Amino acid sequence: MTQLLIVHRDPEIGRDLVQLVKDYTGYESVLTHSESETLVWLRRQPNLRPRILLTQLQAPGLDGFILGALLGEMFSGLQTLFLPAYAASEQRMEVAGSKIFPEPIDGERLISTIERSVRMFSDAPDLFHVLDILQMCCLSRRSGAVQMVSGSNVGTAYMRDGQIVHAETATEYGDGALFEIVNWGEIEFAYERGVHAGVETIKKAWNALLIDALEEGRRRALPAWRQQTA
């Protein structure tokens, strides 16, 4: 049974991923090389309901965010795993249960994540940790807006060339909004390339900002009497 769609511009890397998945899980994968090829293939297979999309984040003819959003609307419960172009050594923070696999791909972690994703309920939401999404966008030098949703909470982070320049929630903006968003933990998200912030309220480098947001979250979790001395 086909469980995975693998989308990668490099045929050799794509074939290696297909073989890795088959060797260690027994699952069959379909390999395509672009958004258009993926959509054409799916239209020809109307009964196929893949559980996992493993896609490059960005390559010629391919934007993983756009493809993930399109297929997420087509297949309820689809879990998306991203392959960004930056190296693992560039990451500033590690996130438990991450669904993002920079180079060199950690095959053992990838297989574990695939197995966990297949076992999820068929209509499970496609969740990512806030830190994972923001770090991936910044290291990939994205511009635009990322809207993040956690339950009834909605927030947006605006980026320019990989720097977070503004953030908003229902009650906060600037650094305070980003601190609030980061401490939501797992979220659903949508990315819009063409949206830009009307104002720039955040000046600090993204990595320092996210670390500050984590520290502030830990401080707020303390009893009131401890917050004053933390």
PDB file of C-alpha atoms in Angstrom:
ATOM      1  CA  MET A   1       0.000   0.000   0.000  1.00  0.00           C
ATOM      2  CA  THR A   2       1.326   3.448  -0.919  1.00  0.00           C
ATOM      3  CA  GLN A   3       1.696   5.455   2.265  1.00  0.00           C
ATOM      4  CA  LEU A   4       4.092   8.220   1.162  1.00  0.00           C
ATOM      5  CA  LEU A   5       4.476  10.845  -1.507  1.00  0.00           C
ATOM      6  CA  ILE A   6       8.133  11.857  -1.852  1.00  0.00           C
ATOM      7  CA  VAL A   7       8.770  15.055  -3.828  1.00  0.00           C
ATOM      8  CA  HIS A   8      12.389  15.863  -4.645  1.00  0.00           C
ATOM      9  CA  ARG A   9      14.037  17.522  -7.636  1.00  0.00           C
ATOM     10  CA  ASP A  10      17.138  15.314  -7.469  1.00  0.00           C
ATOM     11  CA  PRO A  11      16.200  11.889  -8.928  1.00  0.00           C
ATOM     12  CA  GLU A  12      19.059  10.089  -7.194  1.00  0.00           C
ATOM     13  CA  ILE A  13      18.257  11.470  -3.741  1.00  0.00           C
ATOM     14  CA  GLY A  14      14.576  10.774  -4.349  1.00  0.00           C
ATOM     15  CA  ARG A  15      15.256   7.143  -5.283  1.00  0.00           C
ATOM     16  CA  ASP A  16      17.476   6.742  -2.215  1.00  0.00           C
ATOM     17  CA  LEU A  17      14.639   8.017  -0.005  1.00  0.00           C
ATOM     18  CA  VAL A  18      12.148   5.635  -1.625  1.00  0.00           C
ATOM     19  CA  GLN A  19      14.506   2.725  -1.019  1.00  0.00           C
ATOM     20  CA  LEU A  20      15.264   3.785   2.557  1.00  0.00           C
ATOM     21  CA  VAL A  21      11.573   3.879   3.406  1.00  0.00           C
ATOM     22  CA  LYS A  22      10.891   0.530   1.745  1.00  0.00           C
ATOM     23  CA  ASP A  23      13.881  -1.205   3.360  1.00  0.00           C
ATOM     24  CA  TYR A  24      13.102  -0.062   6.902  1.00  0.00           C
ATOM     25  CA  THR A  25       9.306   0.186   6.956  1.00  0.00           C
ATOM     26  CA  GLY A  26       8.045  -1.926   4.054  1.00  0.00           C
ATOM     27  CA  TYR A  27       5.916   1.016   2.865  1.00  0.00           C
ATOM     28  CA  GLU A  28       5.712   1.829  -0.823  1.00  0.00           C
ATOM     29  CA  SER A  29       6.400   5.405  -1.906  1.00  0.00           C
ATOM     30  CA  VAL A  30       5.644   7.424  -5.017  1.00  0.00           C
ATOM     31  CA  LEU A  31       8.420   9.741  -6.210  1.00  0.00           C
ATOM     32  CA  THR A  32       7.656  12.950  -8.116  1.00  0.00           C
ATOM     33  CA  HIS A  33       9.840  15.966  -8.882  1.00  0.00           C
ATOM     34  CA  SER A  34       7.619  19.073  -8.856  1.00  0.00           C
ATOM     35  CA  GLU A  35       4.286  20.468  -7.726  1.00  0.00           C
ATOM     36  CA  SER A  36       2.728  20.053 -11.162  1.00  0.00           C
ATOM     37  CA  GLU A  37       3.941  16.467 -11.609  1.00  0.00           C
ATOM     38  CA  THR A  38       2.615  15.565  -8.159  1.00  0.00           C
ATOM     39  CA  LEU A  39      -0.834  17.018  -8.850  1.00  0.00           C
ATOM     40  CA  VAL A  40      -1.075  15.362 -12.277  1.00  0.00           C
ATOM     41  CA  TRP A  41      -0.100  11.991 -10.789  1.00  0.00           C
ATOM     42  CA  LEU A  42      -2.697  12.310  -8.032  1.00  0.00           C
ATOM     43  CA  ARG A  43      -5.456  13.175 -10.504  1.00  0.00           C
ATOM     44  CA  ARG A  44      -4.682   9.914 -12.285  1.00  0.00           C
ATOM     45  CA  GLN A  45      -4.951   7.975  -9.002  1.00  0.00           C
ATOM     46  CA  PRO A  46      -8.327   9.091  -7.579  1.00  0.00           C
ATOM     47  CA  ASN A  47      -8.463   6.268  -5.038  1.00  0.00           C
ATOM     48  CA  LEU A  48      -5.054   6.959  -3.513  1.00  0.00           C
ATOM     49  CA  ARG A  49      -5.031   8.546  -0.057  1.00  0.00           C
ATOM     50  CA  PRO A  50      -1.405   9.042   1.038  1.00  0.00           C
ATOM     51  CA  ARG A  51      -0.713   9.415   4.738  1.00  0.00           C
ATOM     52  CA  ILE A  52       2.592  11.318   4.479  1.00  0.00           C
ATOM     53  CA  LEU A  53       4.089  13.978   2.217  1.00  0.00           C
ATOM     54  CA  LEU A  54       7.899  14.115   2.349  1.00  0.00           C
ATOM     55  CA  THR A  55       8.949  17.131   0.304  1.00  0.00           C
ATOM     56  CA  GLN A  56      11.801  19.482  -0.335  1.00  0.00           C
ATOM     57  CA  LEU A  57      11.003  22.880   1.117  1.00  0.00           C
ATOM     58  CA  GLN A  58      12.129  24.736  -1.984  1.00  0.00           C
ATOM     59  CA  ALA A  59      13.575  23.933  -5.413  1.00  0.00           C
ATOM     60  CA  PRO A  60      12.904  25.006  -9.022  1.00  0.00           C
ATOM     61  CA  GLY A  61       9.228  24.308  -9.703  1.00  0.00           C
ATOM     62  CA  LEU A  62       8.614  23.320  -6.096  1.00  0.00           C
ATOM     63  CA  ASP A  63       7.541  25.149  -2.954  1.00  0.00           C
ATOM     64  CA  GLY A  64       6.910  22.675  -0.151  1.00  0.00           C
ATOM     65  CA  PHE A  65       4.676  25.103   1.743  1.00  0.00           C
ATOM     66  CA  ILE A  66       2.365  25.563  -1.242  1.00  0.00           C
ATOM     67  CA  LEU A  67       2.312  21.851  -2.059  1.00  0.00           C
ATOM     68  CA  GLY A  68       1.686  20.896   1.568  1.00  0.00           C
ATOM     69  CA  ALA A  69      -1.234  23.316   1.794  1.00  0.00           C
ATOM     70  CA  LEU A  70      -2.791  22.030  -1.453  1.00  0.00           C
ATOM     71  CA  LEU A  71      -2.505  18.372  -0.504  1.00  0.00           C
ATOM     72  CA  GLY A  72      -3.627  19.056   3.059  1.00  0.00           C
ATOM     73  CA  GLU A  73      -6.924  20.316   1.642  1.00  0.00           C
ATOM     74  CA  MET A  74      -7.226  17.204  -0.531  1.00  0.00           C
ATOM     75  CA  PHE A  75      -6.332  14.595   2.095  1.00  0.00           C
ATOM     76  CA  SER A  76      -7.586  14.958   5.661  1.00  0.00           C
ATOM     77  CA  GLY A  77      -4.949  13.909   8.182  1.00  0.00           C
ATOM     78  CA  LEU A  78      -2.001  14.145   5.760  1.00  0.00           C
ATOM     79  CA  GLN A  79       1.240  14.576   7.713  1.00  0.00           C
ATOM     80  CA  THR A  80       3.924  16.738   6.068  1.00  0.00           C
ATOM     81  CA  LEU A  81       7.680  16.325   6.525  1.00  0.00           C
ATOM     82  CA  PHE A  82      10.051  18.952   5.123  1.00  0.00           C
ATOM     83  CA  LEU A  83      13.548  18.665   3.635  1.00  0.00           C
ATOM     84  CA  PRO A  84      15.069  22.173   3.772  1.00  0.00           C
ATOM     85  CA  ALA A  85      18.229  23.136   1.868  1.00  0.00           C
ATOM     86  CA  TYR A  86      20.290  24.317   4.852  1.00  0.00           C
ATOM     87  CA  ALA A  87      22.638  22.078   6.831  1.00  0.00           C
ATOM     88  CA  ALA A  88      21.730  20.572  10.197  1.00  0.00           C
ATOM     89  CA  SER A  89      24.768  22.359  11.674  1.00  0.00           C
ATOM     90  CA  GLU A  90      23.081  25.723  10.955  1.00  0.00           C
ATOM     91  CA  GLN A  91      20.166  25.021  13.301  1.00  0.00           C
ATOM     92  CA  ARG A  92      20.200  27.080  16.490  1.00  0.00           C
ATOM     93  CA  MET A  93      17.830  24.868  18.463  1.00  0.00           C
ATOM     94  CA  GLU A  94      16.692  21.266  18.478  1.00  0.00           C
ATOM     95  CA  VAL A  95      12.998  20.433  18.762  1.00  0.00           C
ATOM     96  CA  ALA A  96      11.753  17.085  20.064  1.00  0.00           C
ATOM     97  CA  GLY A  97       9.573  15.261  17.546  1.00  0.00           C
ATOM     98  CA  SER A  98      10.660  17.573  14.724  1.00  0.00           C
ATOM     99  CA  LYS A  99       9.200  16.922  11.247  1.00  0.00           C
ATOM    100  CA  ILE A 100      11.999  18.853   9.551  1.00  0.00           C
ATOM    101  CA  PHE A 101      15.068  17.071   8.173  1.00  0.00           C
ATOM    102  CA  PRO A 102      17.989  19.250   7.061  1.00  0.00           C
ATOM    103  CA  GLU A 103      21.101  17.802   5.414  1.00  0.00           C
ATOM    104  CA  PRO A 104      22.570  15.348   6.133  1.00  0.00           C
ATOM    105  CA  ILE A 105      19.235  13.596   6.632  1.00  0.00           C
ATOM    106  CA  ASP A 106      19.078  11.601   9.848  1.00  0.00           C
ATOM    107  CA  GLY A 107      17.700   8.358   8.395  1.00  0.00           C
ATOM    108  CA  GLU A 108      16.930   6.774  11.749  1.00  0.00           C
ATOM    109  CA  ARG A 109      14.956   9.803  12.912  1.00  0.00           C
ATOM    110  CA  LEU A 110      13.181  10.006   9.548  1.00  0.00           C
ATOM    111  CA  ILE A 111      12.042   6.369   9.728  1.00  0.00           C
ATOM    112  CA  SER A 112      10.889   6.834  13.327  1.00  0.00           C
ATOM    113  CA  THR A 113       8.867   9.916  12.346  1.00  0.00           C
ATOM    114  CA  ILE A 114       7.286   8.114   9.391  1.00  0.00           C
ATOM    115  CA  GLU A 115       6.244   5.195  11.591  1.00  0.00           C
ATOM    116  CA  ARG A 116       4.781   7.568  14.182  1.00  0.00           C
ATOM    117  CA  SER A 117       2.903   9.517  11.499  1.00  0.00           C
ATOM    118  CA  VAL A 118       1.395   6.388   9.935  1.00  0.00           C
ATOM    119  CA  ARG A 119       0.064   5.310  13.338  1.00  0.00           C
ATOM    120  CA  MET A 120      -1.774   8.593  13.888  1.00  0.00           C
ATOM    121  CA  PHE A 121      -5.543   8.874  13.531  1.00  0.00           C
ATOM    122  CA  SER A 122      -6.647   9.283   9.920  1.00  0.00           C
ATOM    123  CA  ASP A 123      -7.940  12.820  10.553  1.00  0.00           C
ATOM    124  CA  ALA A 124      -5.165  13.979  12.915  1.00  0.00           C
ATOM    125  CA  PRO A 125      -4.103  17.615  12.431  1.00  0.00           C
ATOM    126  CA  ASP A 126      -0.740  18.291  10.769  1.00  0.00           C
ATOM    127  CA  LEU A 127       1.032  19.855  13.751  1.00  0.00           C
ATOM    128  CA  PHE A 128       4.463  21.487  13.961  1.00  0.00           C
ATOM    129  CA  HIS A 129       6.251  23.131  16.860  1.00  0.00           C
ATOM    130  CA  VAL A 130       6.316  26.931  16.529  1.00  0.00           C
ATOM    131  CA  LEU A 131      10.103  26.951  16.921  1.00  0.00           C
ATOM    132  CA  ASP A 132      10.530  24.472  14.061  1.00  0.00           C
ATOM    133  CA  ILE A 133       8.469  26.527  11.618  1.00  0.00           C
ATOM    134  CA  LEU A 134      10.019  29.878  12.514  1.00  0.00           C
ATOM    135  CA  GLN A 135      13.571  28.501  12.525  1.00  0.00           C
ATOM    136  CA  MET A 136      13.015  26.821   9.140  1.00  0.00           C
ATOM    137  CA  CYS A 137      11.611  30.008   7.619  1.00  0.00           C
ATOM    138  CA  CYS A 138      14.474  32.114   8.954  1.00  0.00           C
ATOM    139  CA  LEU A 139      17.257  29.728   7.921  1.00  0.00           C
ATOM    140  CA  SER A 140      15.633  29.456   4.483  1.00  0.00           C
ATOM    141  CA  ARG A 141      15.641  33.273   4.251  1.00  0.00           C
ATOM    142  CA  ARG A 142      11.897  33.447   3.653  1.00  0.00           C
ATOM    143  CA  SER A 143       9.916  36.656   3.310  1.00  0.00           C
ATOM    144  CA  GLY A 144       6.176  36.885   3.885  1.00  0.00           C
ATOM    145  CA  ALA A 145       3.839  35.941   6.711  1.00  0.00           C
ATOM    146  CA  VAL A 146       3.287  32.790   8.722  1.00  0.00           C
ATOM    147  CA  GLN A 147      -0.107  32.501  10.402  1.00  0.00           C
ATOM    148  CA  MET A 148      -0.126  30.071  13.333  1.00  0.00           C
ATOM    149  CA  VAL A 149      -3.153  28.578  15.063  1.00  0.00           C
ATOM    150  CA  SER A 150      -3.369  26.780  18.398  1.00  0.00           C
ATOM    151  CA  GLY A 151      -6.940  26.093  19.470  1.00  0.00           C
ATOM    152  CA  SER A 152      -8.656  29.482  19.614  1.00  0.00           C
ATOM    153  CA  ASN A 153      -5.332  31.349  19.511  1.00  0.00           C
ATOM    154  CA  VAL A 154      -4.225  32.934  16.233  1.00  0.00           C
ATOM    155  CA  GLY A 155      -0.971  34.762  15.631  1.00  0.00           C
ATOM    156  CA  THR A 156       1.101  35.941  12.677  1.00  0.00           C
ATOM    157  CA  ALA A 157       4.850  36.424  12.271  1.00  0.00           C
ATOM    158  CA  TYR A 158       6.112  38.589   9.418  1.00  0.00           C
ATOM    159  CA  MET A 159       9.547  37.999   7.884  1.00  0.00           C
ATOM    160  CA  ARG A 160      11.904  39.739   5.508  1.00  0.00           C
ATOM    161  CA  ASP A 161      14.861  37.808   4.086  1.00  0.00           C
ATOM    162  CA  GLY A 162      14.890  35.415   7.022  1.00  0.00           C
ATOM    163  CA  GLN A 163      14.474  37.965   9.806  1.00  0.00           C
ATOM    164  CA  ILE A 164      11.323  38.279  11.898  1.00  0.00           C
ATOM    165  CA  VAL A 165      10.317  41.946  11.696  1.00  0.00           C
ATOM    166  CA  HIS A 166       6.837  41.967  13.264  1.00  0.00           C
ATOM    167  CA  ALA A 167       4.387  39.688  15.077  1.00  0.00           C
ATOM    168  CA  GLU A 168       0.750  40.018  16.115  1.00  0.00           C
ATOM    169  CA  THR A 169      -1.779  38.138  18.219  1.00  0.00           C
ATOM    170  CA  ALA A 170      -5.252  39.163  19.359  1.00  0.00           C
ATOM    171  CA  THR A 171      -3.818  41.001  22.359  1.00  0.00           C
ATOM    172  CA  GLU A 172      -0.108  41.624  21.669  1.00  0.00           C
ATOM    173  CA  TYR A 173       2.246  42.881  18.988  1.00  0.00           C
ATOM    174  CA  GLY A 174       6.008  42.979  18.481  1.00  0.00           C
ATOM    175  CA  ASP A 175       8.233  41.023  20.871  1.00  0.00           C
ATOM    176  CA  GLY A 176       5.323  40.354  23.242  1.00  0.00           C
ATOM    177  CA  ALA A 177       3.281  38.712  20.488  1.00  0.00           C
ATOM    178  CA  LEU A 178       6.176  36.492  19.433  1.00  0.00           C
ATOM    179  CA  PHE A 179       6.801  35.483  23.056  1.00  0.00           C
ATOM    180  CA  GLU A 180       3.136  34.494  23.307  1.00  0.00           C
ATOM    181  CA  ILE A 181       3.163  32.528  20.031  1.00  0.00           C
ATOM    182  CA  VAL A 182       6.359  30.594  20.802  1.00  0.00           C
ATOM    183  CA  ASN A 183       4.904  29.309  24.042  1.00  0.00           C
ATOM    184  CA  TRP A 184       1.848  27.820  22.338  1.00  0.00           C
ATOM    185  CA  GLY A 185       4.040  24.851  21.410  1.00  0.00           C
ATOM    186  CA  GLU A 186       2.461  22.804  18.611  1.00  0.00           C
ATOM    187  CA  ILE A 187       0.477  24.679  15.986  1.00  0.00           C
ATOM    188  CA  GLU A 188      -1.076  24.450  12.542  1.00  0.00           C
ATOM    189  CA  PHE A 189       0.257  27.041  10.134  1.00  0.00           C
ATOM    190  CA  ALA A 190      -0.247  28.708   6.766  1.00  0.00           C
ATOM    191  CA  TYR A 191       2.411  30.607   4.815  1.00  0.00           C
ATOM    192  CA  GLU A 192       1.780  33.542   2.467  1.00  0.00           C
ATOM    193  CA  ARG A 193       4.741  34.760   0.441  1.00  0.00           C
ATOM    194  CA  GLY A 194       3.239  38.026  -0.800  1.00  0.00           C
ATOM    195  CA  VAL A 195       2.139  39.454   2.571  1.00  0.00           C
ATOM    196  CA  HIS A 196       4.345  42.089   4.216  1.00  0.00           C
ATOM    197  CA  ALA A 197       4.204  43.827   7.584  1.00  0.00           C
ATOM    198  CA  GLY A 198       2.924  47.383   7.561  1.00  0.00           C
ATOM    199  CA  VAL A 199       5.231  48.150  10.484  1.00  0.00           C
ATOM    200  CA  GLU A 200       8.479  46.691  11.828  1.00  0.00           C
ATOM    201  CA  THR A 201       8.382  46.273  15.595  1.00  0.00           C
ATOM    202  CA  ILE A 202      11.098  43.623  16.059  1.00  0.00           C
ATOM    203  CA  LYS A 203      14.795  44.473  15.722  1.00  0.00           C
ATOM    204  CA  LYS A 204      16.599  41.618  17.469  1.00  0.00           C
ATOM    205  CA  ALA A 205      18.147  38.742  15.464  1.00  0.00           C
ATOM    206  CA  TRP A 206      15.695  35.871  15.079  1.00  0.00           C
ATOM    207  CA  ASN A 207      17.753  33.263  16.951  1.00  0.00           C
ATOM    208  CA  ALA A 208      18.280  35.495  19.988  1.00  0.00           C
ATOM    209  CA  LEU A 209      14.607  36.456  19.879  1.00  0.00           C
ATOM    210  CA  LEU A 210      13.400  32.842  19.945  1.00  0.00           C
ATOM    211  CA  ILE A 211      15.745  31.973  22.809  1.00  0.00           C
ATOM    212  CA  ASP A 212      14.446  35.012  24.739  1.00  0.00           C
ATOM    213  CA  ALA A 213      10.870  33.865  24.045  1.00  0.00           C
ATOM    214  CA  LEU A 214      11.607  30.421  25.482  1.00  0.00           C
ATOM    215  CA  GLU A 215      13.208  31.909  28.575  1.00  0.00           C
ATOM    216  CA  GLU A 216      10.277  34.243  29.100  1.00  0.00           C
ATOM    217  CA  GLY A 217       7.882  31.303  28.799  1.00  0.00           C
ATOM    218  CA  ARG A 218       9.801  29.380  31.433  1.00  0.00           C
ATOM    219  CA  ARG A 219       9.799  32.408  33.707  1.00  0.00           C
ATOM    220  CA  ARG A 220       6.033  32.926  33.360  1.00  0.00           C
ATOM    221  CA  ALA A 221       5.436  29.272  34.221  1.00  0.00           C
ATOM    222  CA  LEU A 222       7.032  29.798  37.632  1.00  0.00           C
ATOM    223  CA  PRO A 223       5.003  30.749  40.728  1.00  0.00           C
ATOM    224  CA  ALA A 224       4.528  34.514  41.043  1.00  0.00           C
ATOM    225  CA  TRP A 225       7.017  34.808  43.922  1.00  0.00           C
ATOM    226  CA  ARG A 226       9.701  33.048  41.825  1.00  0.00           C
ATOM    227  CA  GLN A 227       9.114  35.169  38.716  1.00  0.00           C
ATOM    228  CA  GLN A 228      10.489  38.212  40.526  1.00  0.00           C
ATOM    229  CA  THR A 229      13.837  36.550  41.132  1.00  0.00           C
ATOM    230  CA  ALA A 230      14.168  34.388  37.985  1.00  0.00           C
TER     231      ALA A 230
END
